Coordinates of C-alpha atoms in Angstrom, one line a residue:
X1 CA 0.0 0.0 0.0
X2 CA 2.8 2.1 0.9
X3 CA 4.5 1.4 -2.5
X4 CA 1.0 2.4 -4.6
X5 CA 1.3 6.1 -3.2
X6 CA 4.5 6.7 -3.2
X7 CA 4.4 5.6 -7.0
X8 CA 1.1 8.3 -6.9
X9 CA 2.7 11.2 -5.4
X10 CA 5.4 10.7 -8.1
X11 CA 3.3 10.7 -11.1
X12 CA 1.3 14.1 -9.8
X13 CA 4.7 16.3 -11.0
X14 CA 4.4 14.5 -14.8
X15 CA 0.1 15.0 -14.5
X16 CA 1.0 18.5 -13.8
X17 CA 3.3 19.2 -16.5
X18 CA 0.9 17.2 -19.4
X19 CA -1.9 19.2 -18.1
X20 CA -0.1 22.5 -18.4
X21 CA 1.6 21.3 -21.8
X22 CA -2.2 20.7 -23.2
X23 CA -3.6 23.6 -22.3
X24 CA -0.9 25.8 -23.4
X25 CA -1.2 23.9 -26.7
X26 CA -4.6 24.4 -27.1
X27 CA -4.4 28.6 -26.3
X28 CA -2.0 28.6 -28.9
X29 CA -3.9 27.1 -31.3
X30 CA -7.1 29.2 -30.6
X31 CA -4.2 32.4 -31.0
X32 CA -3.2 30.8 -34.6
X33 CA -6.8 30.4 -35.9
X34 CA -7.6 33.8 -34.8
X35 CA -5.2 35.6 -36.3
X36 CA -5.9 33.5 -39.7
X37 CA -9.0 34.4 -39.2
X38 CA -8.3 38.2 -39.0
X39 CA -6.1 37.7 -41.7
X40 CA -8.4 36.2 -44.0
X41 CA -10.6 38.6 -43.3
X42 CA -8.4 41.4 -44.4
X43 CA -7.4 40.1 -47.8
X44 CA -10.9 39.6 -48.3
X45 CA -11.9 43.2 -47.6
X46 CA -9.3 44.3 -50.2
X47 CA -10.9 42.0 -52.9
X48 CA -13.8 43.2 -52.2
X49 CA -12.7 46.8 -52.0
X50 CA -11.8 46.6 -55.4
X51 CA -14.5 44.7 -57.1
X52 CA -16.9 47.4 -55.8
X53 CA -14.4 50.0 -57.4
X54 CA -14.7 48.4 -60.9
X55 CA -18.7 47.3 -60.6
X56 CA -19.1 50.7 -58.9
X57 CA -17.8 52.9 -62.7
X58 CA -19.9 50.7 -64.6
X59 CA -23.2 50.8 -62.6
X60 CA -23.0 54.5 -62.4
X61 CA -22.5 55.1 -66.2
X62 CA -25.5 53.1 -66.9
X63 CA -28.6 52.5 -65.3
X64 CA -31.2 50.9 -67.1
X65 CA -34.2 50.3 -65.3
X66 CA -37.7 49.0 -66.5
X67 CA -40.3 51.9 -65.3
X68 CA -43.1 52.6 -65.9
X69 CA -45.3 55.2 -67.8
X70 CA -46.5 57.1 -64.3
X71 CA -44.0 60.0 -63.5
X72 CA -44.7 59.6 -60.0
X73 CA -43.9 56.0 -60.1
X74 CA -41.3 56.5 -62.1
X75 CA -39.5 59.2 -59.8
X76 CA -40.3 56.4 -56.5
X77 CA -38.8 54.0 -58.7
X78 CA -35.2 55.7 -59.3
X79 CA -35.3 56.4 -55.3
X80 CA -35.5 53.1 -54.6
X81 CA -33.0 51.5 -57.5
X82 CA -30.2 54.6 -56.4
X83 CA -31.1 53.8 -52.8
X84 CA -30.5 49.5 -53.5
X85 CA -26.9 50.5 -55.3
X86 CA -25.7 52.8 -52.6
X87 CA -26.8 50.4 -50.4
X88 CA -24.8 47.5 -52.3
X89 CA -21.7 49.9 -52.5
X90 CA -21.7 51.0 -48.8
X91 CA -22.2 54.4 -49.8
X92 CA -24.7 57.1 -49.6
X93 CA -27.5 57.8 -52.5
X94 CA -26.1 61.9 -52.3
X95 CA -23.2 60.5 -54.0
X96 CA -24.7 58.7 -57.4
X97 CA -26.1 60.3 -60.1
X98 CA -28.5 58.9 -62.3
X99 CA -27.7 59.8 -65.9
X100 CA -30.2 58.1 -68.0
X101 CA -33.0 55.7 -68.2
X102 CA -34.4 53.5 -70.3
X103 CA -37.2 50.8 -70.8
X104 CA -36.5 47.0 -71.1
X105 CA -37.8 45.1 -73.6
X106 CA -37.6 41.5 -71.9
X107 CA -37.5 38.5 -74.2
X108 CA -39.2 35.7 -73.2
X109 CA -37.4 31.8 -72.6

């Protein structure tokens, strides 16, 4: 019996140590995916930044819209389209312009 915890109370030093080892392990691996994580997300921002840079010259050079033959409507209608691409852009609708409009004729599949 003696022998059994003597054998124990040398074993708690090495439990000690594995348990430290694991846990230390285990932080720095949170740390790594956390950081890939940020740095994923900042290469992705700057694809992004300039995708909306390219689709941004071509949407505001042409906007063709299908509207209909009510003024009224029609003005509500190029609110809400200007107000959907400054949404999409991340930018306000003071800063688009819409230069020209024109009707749609859809063909059918």
């Amino acid at each position: 019996m003696n022998q059994s915890i003597s054998a124990f109370l040398e074993g708690i030093p090495t439990f000690i140590l594995s348990i430290v080892i694991v846990f230390t392990m285990l932080a720095l691996l949170i740390g790594a995916i956390v950081l890939l994580g940020k740095m994923v997300g900042m290469f992705a921002n700057k694809s992004n930044n300039v995708k909306v840079v390219e689709s941004e010259a071509s949407v505001i050079e042409e906007v063709v819209v299908a509207i209909e033959e009510n003024s009224q409507d029609e003005l509500e209608l190029i609110a809400v389209i200007t107000a959907a691409i400054a949404a999409s852009m991340g930018t306000t609708s003071d800063q688009l312009q819409v230069r020209s409009l024109r009707k749609v004729q859809r063909k059918a599949l």
